[in-house]
């Protein structure tokens, strides 16, 4: 199941921007390094705008070892795309993050140095919780930089045009919209974020569930990958590990109520819970008996 106490901590952080928000940020609901969910429809209700939402800091979620409930977007999704948004075949969802796209800033956020993009790749099958259900991106150094530039450009608009952690922004607000970086034509996704990710990086909704993951009846799922451009900075996360290759960090899921979560581990079966409880009770009984005999 999703860890609600961790959800509260992340929600407070997301709402306040404490320790991560830029002092010059125009939108107090946005901070550099945020994982931003983007939704766009290619026709019908909501097709003239897109919805973006901050769901948490990428570097903090990177370190998660248990499933996390992040944010509920049900009311915003219904308002933007209709009450049956989760059954639409023309509605797409993507996720990405970047702290800094300049290798010369000396930017260091939650263990991630400059040019460390995070990207969601549509999960191909339900598979196993805590394991990837998609292929990890494998880029060149220039592609990693291009991806960071594209994500930064799309998120700049969220910072300048949004006023909170969730924003509905008119398409073609300027030439670097979320949908410009994630083009779709006739239901086919084009290369995303400056032409780096062929086939697109958005999951499409549709009739029926995608599947059950982490105890969530998921309508859509995106595998989250971290891509590091550098690996030789003392103290960085991933120091010495390969560059320009995606490492799986968990799966972003959303249910038909609009609840968004991060799945990083399997949910124990009820029988497993029973065995665990029995084991704890037996251990306690043994300790009491030893104490009585002492």
PDB file of C-alpha atoms in Angstrom:
ATOM      1  CA  UNK A   1       0.000   0.000   0.000  1.00  0.00           C
ATOM      2  CA  UNK A   2       1.013   3.649  -0.373  1.00  0.00           C
ATOM      3  CA  UNK A   3       2.864   5.270   2.557  1.00  0.00           C
ATOM      4  CA  UNK A   4       0.506   8.077   3.649  1.00  0.00           C
ATOM      5  CA  UNK A   5       2.860   9.576   6.268  1.00  0.00           C
ATOM      6  CA  UNK A   6       5.544  10.079   3.643  1.00  0.00           C
ATOM      7  CA  UNK A   7       2.858  11.518   1.383  1.00  0.00           C
ATOM      8  CA  UNK A   8       2.089  14.164   4.016  1.00  0.00           C
ATOM      9  CA  UNK A   9       5.747  15.135   4.319  1.00  0.00           C
ATOM     10  CA  UNK A  10       6.158  15.449   0.559  1.00  0.00           C
ATOM     11  CA  UNK A  11       2.898  17.371   0.232  1.00  0.00           C
ATOM     12  CA  UNK A  12       4.054  19.877   2.859  1.00  0.00           C
ATOM     13  CA  UNK A  13       7.375  20.226   1.055  1.00  0.00           C
ATOM     14  CA  UNK A  14       5.641  20.666  -2.276  1.00  0.00           C
ATOM     15  CA  UNK A  15       3.289  23.277  -0.874  1.00  0.00           C
ATOM     16  CA  UNK A  16       5.937  25.299   0.930  1.00  0.00           C
ATOM     17  CA  UNK A  17       8.924  24.970  -1.365  1.00  0.00           C
ATOM     18  CA  UNK A  18      11.116  24.929   1.753  1.00  0.00           C
ATOM     19  CA  UNK A  19      14.820  24.334   1.021  1.00  0.00           C
ATOM     20  CA  UNK A  20      14.295  23.685  -2.677  1.00  0.00           C
ATOM     21  CA  UNK A  21      12.502  26.671  -4.177  1.00  0.00           C
ATOM     22  CA  UNK A  22      14.484  29.269  -6.061  1.00  0.00           C
ATOM     23  CA  UNK A  23      14.435  32.686  -4.431  1.00  0.00           C
ATOM     24  CA  UNK A  24      13.739  34.187  -7.855  1.00  0.00           C
ATOM     25  CA  UNK A  25      11.010  31.734  -8.855  1.00  0.00           C
ATOM     26  CA  UNK A  26       7.869  33.543 -10.025  1.00  0.00           C
ATOM     27  CA  UNK A  27       5.628  30.588  -9.185  1.00  0.00           C
ATOM     28  CA  UNK A  28       5.848  29.638  -5.483  1.00  0.00           C
ATOM     29  CA  UNK A  29       4.390  26.251  -6.386  1.00  0.00           C
ATOM     30  CA  UNK A  30       7.386  25.350  -8.532  1.00  0.00           C
ATOM     31  CA  UNK A  31      10.969  24.486  -7.548  1.00  0.00           C
ATOM     32  CA  UNK A  32      13.942  23.439  -9.634  1.00  0.00           C
ATOM     33  CA  UNK A  33      14.346  19.666  -9.556  1.00  0.00           C
ATOM     34  CA  UNK A  34      10.608  19.097  -9.263  1.00  0.00           C
ATOM     35  CA  UNK A  35       9.034  16.103 -10.933  1.00  0.00           C
ATOM     36  CA  UNK A  36       6.335  17.652 -13.077  1.00  0.00           C
ATOM     37  CA  UNK A  37       3.400  15.653 -14.410  1.00  0.00           C
ATOM     38  CA  UNK A  38       2.013  16.950 -17.676  1.00  0.00           C
ATOM     39  CA  UNK A  39      -1.353  16.060 -19.254  1.00  0.00           C
ATOM     40  CA  UNK A  40      -2.509  16.922 -22.755  1.00  0.00           C
ATOM     41  CA  UNK A  41      -5.525  15.981 -24.866  1.00  0.00           C
ATOM     42  CA  UNK A  42      -5.360  15.898 -28.657  1.00  0.00           C
ATOM     43  CA  UNK A  43      -9.077  16.528 -29.189  1.00  0.00           C
ATOM     44  CA  UNK A  44     -12.346  17.367 -27.475  1.00  0.00           C
ATOM     45  CA  UNK A  45     -12.579  18.809 -23.979  1.00  0.00           C
ATOM     46  CA  UNK A  46      -9.328  20.351 -22.831  1.00  0.00           C
ATOM     47  CA  UNK A  47      -7.544  20.171 -26.169  1.00  0.00           C
ATOM     48  CA  UNK A  48      -6.713  23.886 -26.155  1.00  0.00           C
ATOM     49  CA  UNK A  49      -4.745  23.745 -22.918  1.00  0.00           C
ATOM     50  CA  UNK A  50      -2.624  21.369 -20.889  1.00  0.00           C
ATOM     51  CA  UNK A  51      -2.393  20.590 -17.184  1.00  0.00           C
ATOM     52  CA  UNK A  52       0.899  20.455 -15.292  1.00  0.00           C
ATOM     53  CA  UNK A  53       1.443  19.538 -11.645  1.00  0.00           C
ATOM     54  CA  UNK A  54       4.363  19.375  -9.258  1.00  0.00           C
ATOM     55  CA  UNK A  55       4.422  15.983  -7.519  1.00  0.00           C
ATOM     56  CA  UNK A  56       7.665  16.108  -5.536  1.00  0.00           C
ATOM     57  CA  UNK A  57      11.404  16.612  -5.678  1.00  0.00           C
ATOM     58  CA  UNK A  58      13.110  14.121  -7.990  1.00  0.00           C
ATOM     59  CA  UNK A  59      16.183  13.689  -5.779  1.00  0.00           C
ATOM     60  CA  UNK A  60      14.057  12.901  -2.728  1.00  0.00           C
ATOM     61  CA  UNK A  61      11.842  10.400  -4.518  1.00  0.00           C
ATOM     62  CA  UNK A  62      14.963   8.808  -6.008  1.00  0.00           C
ATOM     63  CA  UNK A  63      15.892   7.553  -2.546  1.00  0.00           C
ATOM     64  CA  UNK A  64      12.512   5.995  -1.734  1.00  0.00           C
ATOM     65  CA  UNK A  65      12.423   2.365  -0.594  1.00  0.00           C
ATOM     66  CA  UNK A  66       8.677   2.148   0.040  1.00  0.00           C
ATOM     67  CA  UNK A  67       5.635   3.114  -1.998  1.00  0.00           C
ATOM     68  CA  UNK A  68       4.520   6.727  -1.674  1.00  0.00           C
ATOM     69  CA  UNK A  69       1.208   8.516  -2.189  1.00  0.00           C
ATOM     70  CA  UNK A  70       2.055  11.854  -3.799  1.00  0.00           C
ATOM     71  CA  UNK A  71      -0.872  14.050  -4.811  1.00  0.00           C
ATOM     72  CA  UNK A  72      -4.532  13.893  -5.819  1.00  0.00           C
ATOM     73  CA  UNK A  73      -5.402  15.637  -9.087  1.00  0.00           C
ATOM     74  CA  UNK A  74      -8.952  14.346  -9.475  1.00  0.00           C
ATOM     75  CA  UNK A  75     -10.744  17.699  -9.366  1.00  0.00           C
ATOM     76  CA  UNK A  76      -8.242  19.399 -11.661  1.00  0.00           C
ATOM     77  CA  UNK A  77      -8.307  16.567 -14.214  1.00  0.00           C
ATOM     78  CA  UNK A  78     -12.105  16.489 -14.230  1.00  0.00           C
ATOM     79  CA  UNK A  79     -12.269  20.249 -14.693  1.00  0.00           C
ATOM     80  CA  UNK A  80      -9.720  20.199 -17.509  1.00  0.00           C
ATOM     81  CA  UNK A  81     -10.667  17.017 -19.392  1.00  0.00           C
ATOM     82  CA  UNK A  82     -14.115  15.904 -18.190  1.00  0.00           C
ATOM     83  CA  UNK A  83     -15.318  13.522 -15.485  1.00  0.00           C
ATOM     84  CA  UNK A  84     -14.353  10.427 -17.490  1.00  0.00           C
ATOM     85  CA  UNK A  85     -10.843  11.673 -18.258  1.00  0.00           C
ATOM     86  CA  UNK A  86      -9.329   8.304 -17.277  1.00  0.00           C
ATOM     87  CA  UNK A  87     -11.214   6.489 -20.090  1.00  0.00           C
ATOM     88  CA  UNK A  88     -10.213   8.877 -22.845  1.00  0.00           C
ATOM     89  CA  UNK A  89      -8.087   7.471 -25.653  1.00  0.00           C
ATOM     90  CA  UNK A  90      -6.801  10.918 -26.611  1.00  0.00           C
ATOM     91  CA  UNK A  91      -5.418  11.943 -23.214  1.00  0.00           C
ATOM     92  CA  UNK A  92      -1.692  11.591 -22.494  1.00  0.00           C
ATOM     93  CA  UNK A  93       0.423  11.818 -19.351  1.00  0.00           C
ATOM     94  CA  UNK A  94       4.178  12.374 -18.999  1.00  0.00           C
ATOM     95  CA  UNK A  95       6.645  13.158 -16.213  1.00  0.00           C
ATOM     96  CA  UNK A  96      10.074  14.798 -16.166  1.00  0.00           C
ATOM     97  CA  UNK A  97      12.439  16.784 -13.950  1.00  0.00           C
ATOM     98  CA  UNK A  98      15.648  18.790 -14.173  1.00  0.00           C
ATOM     99  CA  UNK A  99      17.555  20.742 -11.557  1.00  0.00           C
ATOM    100  CA  UNK A 100      19.845  22.661 -13.902  1.00  0.00           C
ATOM    101  CA  UNK A 101      20.553  22.247 -17.607  1.00  0.00           C
ATOM    102  CA  UNK A 102      23.831  24.164 -17.480  1.00  0.00           C
ATOM    103  CA  UNK A 103      27.024  22.261 -16.756  1.00  0.00           C
ATOM    104  CA  UNK A 104      28.687  25.518 -15.717  1.00  0.00           C
ATOM    105  CA  UNK A 105      26.367  26.506 -12.873  1.00  0.00           C
ATOM    106  CA  UNK A 106      27.920  24.285 -10.243  1.00  0.00           C
ATOM    107  CA  UNK A 107      24.340  23.387  -9.327  1.00  0.00           C
ATOM    108  CA  UNK A 108      23.961  20.525  -6.851  1.00  0.00           C
ATOM    109  CA  UNK A 109      20.499  19.462  -5.674  1.00  0.00           C
ATOM    110  CA  UNK A 110      19.695  16.471  -3.449  1.00  0.00           C
ATOM    111  CA  UNK A 111      22.848  14.715  -4.614  1.00  0.00           C
ATOM    112  CA  UNK A 112      22.247  15.387  -8.318  1.00  0.00           C
ATOM    113  CA  UNK A 113      24.721  17.633 -10.142  1.00  0.00           C
ATOM    114  CA  UNK A 114      24.029  19.757 -13.216  1.00  0.00           C
ATOM    115  CA  UNK A 115      22.427  18.086 -16.235  1.00  0.00           C
ATOM    116  CA  UNK A 116      20.743  15.168 -14.451  1.00  0.00           C
ATOM    117  CA  UNK A 117      17.367  14.766 -16.161  1.00  0.00           C
ATOM    118  CA  UNK A 118      14.611  12.484 -14.923  1.00  0.00           C
ATOM    119  CA  UNK A 119      12.168  11.122 -17.477  1.00  0.00           C
ATOM    120  CA  UNK A 120       9.105   8.875 -17.478  1.00  0.00           C
ATOM    121  CA  UNK A 121       8.903   6.098 -20.060  1.00  0.00           C
ATOM    122  CA  UNK A 122       5.486   4.471 -20.676  1.00  0.00           C
ATOM    123  CA  UNK A 123       5.338   1.108 -18.952  1.00  0.00           C
ATOM    124  CA  UNK A 124       4.626  -1.664 -21.461  1.00  0.00           C
ATOM    125  CA  UNK A 125       3.282  -4.304 -19.081  1.00  0.00           C
ATOM    126  CA  UNK A 126       2.171  -4.547 -15.466  1.00  0.00           C
ATOM    127  CA  UNK A 127       5.035  -6.907 -14.645  1.00  0.00           C
ATOM    128  CA  UNK A 128       6.519  -6.873 -11.149  1.00  0.00           C
ATOM    129  CA  UNK A 129       6.218  -3.977  -8.714  1.00  0.00           C
ATOM    130  CA  UNK A 130       9.627  -2.411  -8.114  1.00  0.00           C
ATOM    131  CA  UNK A 131      11.017  -3.628 -11.458  1.00  0.00           C
ATOM    132  CA  UNK A 132      11.043  -1.812 -14.783  1.00  0.00           C
ATOM    133  CA  UNK A 133       8.360  -2.645 -17.329  1.00  0.00           C
ATOM    134  CA  UNK A 134       9.987  -0.608 -20.096  1.00  0.00           C
ATOM    135  CA  UNK A 135      13.348  -0.148 -21.777  1.00  0.00           C
ATOM    136  CA  UNK A 136      15.807   2.238 -20.126  1.00  0.00           C
ATOM    137  CA  UNK A 137      16.896   5.204 -22.239  1.00  0.00           C
ATOM    138  CA  UNK A 138      20.423   4.999 -23.608  1.00  0.00           C
ATOM    139  CA  UNK A 139      21.692   8.343 -24.875  1.00  0.00           C
ATOM    140  CA  UNK A 140      24.773  10.114 -26.100  1.00  0.00           C
ATOM    141  CA  UNK A 141      26.283  12.937 -24.059  1.00  0.00           C
ATOM    142  CA  UNK A 142      24.755  15.482 -26.437  1.00  0.00           C
ATOM    143  CA  UNK A 143      21.328  13.856 -26.209  1.00  0.00           C
ATOM    144  CA  UNK A 144      21.416  14.020 -22.409  1.00  0.00           C
ATOM    145  CA  UNK A 145      22.214  17.722 -22.653  1.00  0.00           C
ATOM    146  CA  UNK A 146      19.479  18.244 -25.262  1.00  0.00           C
ATOM    147  CA  UNK A 147      16.949  16.417 -23.078  1.00  0.00           C
ATOM    148  CA  UNK A 148      17.903  18.584 -20.094  1.00  0.00           C
ATOM    149  CA  UNK A 149      17.485  21.708 -22.233  1.00  0.00           C
ATOM    150  CA  UNK A 150      14.048  20.599 -23.444  1.00  0.00           C
ATOM    151  CA  UNK A 151      12.765  19.717 -19.982  1.00  0.00           C
ATOM    152  CA  UNK A 152      14.086  23.002 -18.626  1.00  0.00           C
ATOM    153  CA  UNK A 153      12.364  24.978 -21.395  1.00  0.00           C
ATOM    154  CA  UNK A 154       9.010  23.293 -20.763  1.00  0.00           C
ATOM    155  CA  UNK A 155       9.278  23.772 -16.997  1.00  0.00           C
ATOM    156  CA  UNK A 156      10.271  27.424 -17.369  1.00  0.00           C
ATOM    157  CA  UNK A 157       6.761  28.076 -18.624  1.00  0.00           C
ATOM    158  CA  UNK A 158       5.291  26.366 -15.547  1.00  0.00           C
ATOM    159  CA  UNK A 159       7.421  28.662 -13.411  1.00  0.00           C
ATOM    160  CA  UNK A 160       6.479  31.855 -15.241  1.00  0.00           C
ATOM    161  CA  UNK A 161       2.838  31.201 -16.196  1.00  0.00           C
ATOM    162  CA  UNK A 162       1.694  29.128 -13.209  1.00  0.00           C
ATOM    163  CA  UNK A 163       0.748  30.482  -9.811  1.00  0.00           C
ATOM    164  CA  UNK A 164       0.667  27.264  -7.777  1.00  0.00           C
ATOM    165  CA  UNK A 165       1.780  23.635  -7.821  1.00  0.00           C
ATOM    166  CA  UNK A 166      -0.983  22.752 -10.297  1.00  0.00           C
ATOM    167  CA  UNK A 167      -1.639  24.875 -13.383  1.00  0.00           C
ATOM    168  CA  UNK A 168      -3.791  24.785 -16.508  1.00  0.00           C
ATOM    169  CA  UNK A 169      -1.959  26.684 -19.245  1.00  0.00           C
ATOM    170  CA  UNK A 170      -3.269  27.571 -22.689  1.00  0.00           C
ATOM    171  CA  UNK A 171      -1.461  25.841 -25.537  1.00  0.00           C
ATOM    172  CA  UNK A 172       0.730  28.038 -27.694  1.00  0.00           C
ATOM    173  CA  UNK A 173       1.246  30.368 -24.749  1.00  0.00           C
ATOM    174  CA  UNK A 174       4.675  30.711 -26.291  1.00  0.00           C
ATOM    175  CA  UNK A 175       6.898  28.629 -28.555  1.00  0.00           C
ATOM    176  CA  UNK A 176       8.166  26.341 -25.795  1.00  0.00           C
ATOM    177  CA  UNK A 177       5.004  24.774 -24.401  1.00  0.00           C
ATOM    178  CA  UNK A 178       4.744  21.373 -22.763  1.00  0.00           C
ATOM    179  CA  UNK A 179       2.980  20.045 -25.861  1.00  0.00           C
ATOM    180  CA  UNK A 180       5.658  21.518 -28.154  1.00  0.00           C
ATOM    181  CA  UNK A 181       8.239  19.410 -26.334  1.00  0.00           C
ATOM    182  CA  UNK A 182       5.936  16.372 -26.452  1.00  0.00           C
ATOM    183  CA  UNK A 183       4.350  16.496 -29.917  1.00  0.00           C
ATOM    184  CA  UNK A 184       1.469  14.220 -30.942  1.00  0.00           C
ATOM    185  CA  UNK A 185       0.023  14.038 -34.461  1.00  0.00           C
ATOM    186  CA  UNK A 186      -2.945  11.842 -35.416  1.00  0.00           C
ATOM    187  CA  UNK A 187      -2.541   9.873 -32.181  1.00  0.00           C
ATOM    188  CA  UNK A 188       1.142   9.150 -32.801  1.00  0.00           C
ATOM    189  CA  UNK A 189       3.755  10.574 -30.446  1.00  0.00           C
ATOM    190  CA  UNK A 190       6.753  12.273 -31.976  1.00  0.00           C
ATOM    191  CA  UNK A 191      10.265  12.488 -30.559  1.00  0.00           C
ATOM    192  CA  UNK A 192      10.124  14.256 -27.200  1.00  0.00           C
ATOM    193  CA  UNK A 193      12.200  16.923 -25.474  1.00  0.00           C
ATOM    194  CA  UNK A 194      14.268  18.388 -28.295  1.00  0.00           C
ATOM    195  CA  UNK A 195      13.875  15.264 -30.398  1.00  0.00           C
ATOM    196  CA  UNK A 196      15.738  13.008 -27.959  1.00  0.00           C
ATOM    197  CA  UNK A 197      13.166  10.344 -27.051  1.00  0.00           C
ATOM    198  CA  UNK A 198      11.781   8.616 -30.122  1.00  0.00           C
ATOM    199  CA  UNK A 199       8.230   7.313 -29.803  1.00  0.00           C
ATOM    200  CA  UNK A 200       7.419   9.885 -27.145  1.00  0.00           C
ATOM    201  CA  UNK A 201       7.496   9.696 -23.378  1.00  0.00           C
ATOM    202  CA  UNK A 202       3.799   9.863 -22.490  1.00  0.00           C
ATOM    203  CA  UNK A 203       1.414   7.118 -21.411  1.00  0.00           C
ATOM    204  CA  UNK A 204      -2.014   7.221 -23.042  1.00  0.00           C
ATOM    205  CA  UNK A 205      -5.216   6.575 -21.118  1.00  0.00           C
ATOM    206  CA  UNK A 206      -8.057   4.406 -22.426  1.00  0.00           C
ATOM    207  CA  UNK A 207     -11.015   2.224 -21.511  1.00  0.00           C
ATOM    208  CA  UNK A 208     -10.306  -0.130 -18.613  1.00  0.00           C
ATOM    209  CA  UNK A 209      -7.400  -0.329 -16.184  1.00  0.00           C
ATOM    210  CA  UNK A 210      -3.748  -0.555 -17.068  1.00  0.00           C
ATOM    211  CA  UNK A 211      -3.383  -2.928 -14.117  1.00  0.00           C
ATOM    212  CA  UNK A 212      -2.862  -3.224 -10.376  1.00  0.00           C
ATOM    213  CA  UNK A 213       0.480  -1.949  -9.094  1.00  0.00           C
ATOM    214  CA  UNK A 214       1.521  -1.256  -5.520  1.00  0.00           C
ATOM    215  CA  UNK A 215      -2.029  -1.845  -4.367  1.00  0.00           C
ATOM    216  CA  UNK A 216      -3.266   0.826  -6.815  1.00  0.00           C
ATOM    217  CA  UNK A 217      -5.687   0.184  -9.676  1.00  0.00           C
ATOM    218  CA  UNK A 218      -3.612   2.120 -12.173  1.00  0.00           C
ATOM    219  CA  UNK A 219      -5.169   3.825 -15.182  1.00  0.00           C
ATOM    220  CA  UNK A 220      -1.720   4.728 -16.536  1.00  0.00           C
ATOM    221  CA  UNK A 221       1.878   4.053 -15.509  1.00  0.00           C
ATOM    222  CA  UNK A 222       5.244   5.634 -16.270  1.00  0.00           C
ATOM    223  CA  UNK A 223       8.602   4.135 -15.330  1.00  0.00           C
ATOM    224  CA  UNK A 224      10.821   6.862 -13.913  1.00  0.00           C
ATOM    225  CA  UNK A 225      14.478   6.929 -15.006  1.00  0.00           C
ATOM    226  CA  UNK A 226      17.380   9.066 -13.832  1.00  0.00           C
ATOM    227  CA  UNK A 227      20.067   9.940 -16.391  1.00  0.00           C
ATOM    228  CA  UNK A 228      23.353  11.398 -15.171  1.00  0.00           C
ATOM    229  CA  UNK A 229      25.544  13.404 -17.515  1.00  0.00           C
ATOM    230  CA  UNK A 230      28.496  13.430 -15.099  1.00  0.00           C
ATOM    231  CA  UNK A 231      29.823  10.849 -12.643  1.00  0.00           C
ATOM    232  CA  UNK A 232      33.061  12.343 -11.341  1.00  0.00           C
ATOM    233  CA  UNK A 233      31.902  14.881  -8.767  1.00  0.00           C
ATOM    234  CA  UNK A 234      32.793  13.925  -5.181  1.00  0.00           C
ATOM    235  CA  UNK A 235      29.719  13.391  -3.053  1.00  0.00           C
ATOM    236  CA  UNK A 236      27.270  13.152  -5.927  1.00  0.00           C
ATOM    237  CA  UNK A 237      24.681  10.406  -6.085  1.00  0.00           C
ATOM    238  CA  UNK A 238      25.879   7.829  -8.616  1.00  0.00           C
ATOM    239  CA  UNK A 239      29.536   8.852  -8.500  1.00  0.00           C
ATOM    240  CA  UNK A 240      31.534   6.489 -10.705  1.00  0.00           C
ATOM    241  CA  UNK A 241      28.487   4.874 -12.301  1.00  0.00           C
ATOM    242  CA  UNK A 242      27.848   4.945 -16.091  1.00  0.00           C
ATOM    243  CA  UNK A 243      26.714   8.183 -17.695  1.00  0.00           C
ATOM    244  CA  UNK A 244      23.925   8.863 -20.205  1.00  0.00           C
ATOM    245  CA  UNK A 245      22.045   5.652 -19.344  1.00  0.00           C
ATOM    246  CA  UNK A 246      18.726   5.626 -17.509  1.00  0.00           C
ATOM    247  CA  UNK A 247      18.554   3.983 -14.088  1.00  0.00           C
ATOM    248  CA  UNK A 248      15.121   2.820 -12.960  1.00  0.00           C
ATOM    249  CA  UNK A 249      13.806   4.711  -9.917  1.00  0.00           C
ATOM    250  CA  UNK A 250      10.226   3.448  -9.632  1.00  0.00           C
ATOM    251  CA  UNK A 251       6.872   3.714 -11.389  1.00  0.00           C
ATOM    252  CA  UNK A 252       4.531   6.705 -11.349  1.00  0.00           C
ATOM    253  CA  UNK A 253       0.904   5.507 -11.298  1.00  0.00           C
ATOM    254  CA  UNK A 254      -2.483   7.225 -11.266  1.00  0.00           C
ATOM    255  CA  UNK A 255      -5.920   5.787 -10.458  1.00  0.00           C
ATOM    256  CA  UNK A 256      -9.373   6.903 -11.592  1.00  0.00           C
ATOM    257  CA  UNK A 257      -9.763   9.198  -8.571  1.00  0.00           C
ATOM    258  CA  UNK A 258      -6.716  11.147  -9.715  1.00  0.00           C
ATOM    259  CA  UNK A 259      -4.471   9.838  -6.931  1.00  0.00           C
ATOM    260  CA  UNK A 260      -0.836   9.801  -8.026  1.00  0.00           C
ATOM    261  CA  UNK A 261       1.707   7.497  -6.410  1.00  0.00           C
ATOM    262  CA  UNK A 262       5.222   6.127  -6.731  1.00  0.00           C
ATOM    263  CA  UNK A 263       5.590   2.341  -6.695  1.00  0.00           C
ATOM    264  CA  UNK A 264       9.053   1.043  -5.785  1.00  0.00           C
ATOM    265  CA  UNK A 265       8.294  -2.236  -4.006  1.00  0.00           C
ATOM    266  CA  UNK A 266       5.766  -5.073  -4.055  1.00  0.00           C
ATOM    267  CA  UNK A 267       2.836  -5.002  -1.647  1.00  0.00           C
ATOM    268  CA  UNK A 268       2.985  -8.125   0.563  1.00  0.00           C
ATOM    269  CA  UNK A 269       0.189 -10.615  -0.002  1.00  0.00           C
ATOM    270  CA  UNK A 270      -2.328 -11.040   2.869  1.00  0.00           C
ATOM    271  CA  UNK A 271      -0.816 -14.422   3.682  1.00  0.00           C
ATOM    272  CA  UNK A 272       2.583 -12.764   3.975  1.00  0.00           C
ATOM    273  CA  UNK A 273       1.151 -10.212   6.396  1.00  0.00           C
ATOM    274  CA  UNK A 274      -0.297 -13.118   8.415  1.00  0.00           C
ATOM    275  CA  UNK A 275       3.038 -14.902   8.574  1.00  0.00           C
ATOM    276  CA  UNK A 276       4.813 -11.695   9.557  1.00  0.00           C
ATOM    277  CA  UNK A 277       2.285 -11.027  12.324  1.00  0.00           C
ATOM    278  CA  UNK A 278       2.565 -14.598  13.567  1.00  0.00           C
ATOM    279  CA  UNK A 279       6.352 -14.335  13.601  1.00  0.00           C
ATOM    280  CA  UNK A 280       6.274 -11.105  15.603  1.00  0.00           C
ATOM    281  CA  UNK A 281       3.786 -12.577  18.088  1.00  0.00           C
ATOM    282  CA  UNK A 282       5.884 -15.754  18.513  1.00  0.00           C
ATOM    283  CA  UNK A 283       9.028 -13.724  19.089  1.00  0.00           C
ATOM    284  CA  UNK A 284       7.246 -11.666  21.744  1.00  0.00           C
ATOM    285  CA  UNK A 285       5.948 -14.813  23.472  1.00  0.00           C
ATOM    286  CA  UNK A 286       9.441 -16.337  23.573  1.00  0.00           C
ATOM    287  CA  UNK A 287      10.868 -13.138  25.082  1.00  0.00           C
ATOM    288  CA  UNK A 288       8.183 -13.099  27.794  1.00  0.00           C
ATOM    289  CA  UNK A 289       8.824 -16.747  28.664  1.00  0.00           C
ATOM    290  CA  UNK A 290      12.564 -16.162  28.927  1.00  0.00           C
ATOM    291  CA  UNK A 291      11.925 -13.143  31.137  1.00  0.00           C
ATOM    292  CA  UNK A 292       9.612 -15.183  33.408  1.00  0.00           C
ATOM    293  CA  UNK A 293      12.193 -17.928  33.774  1.00  0.00           C
ATOM    294  CA  UNK A 294      15.001 -15.540  34.626  1.00  0.00           C
TER     295      UNK A 294
END
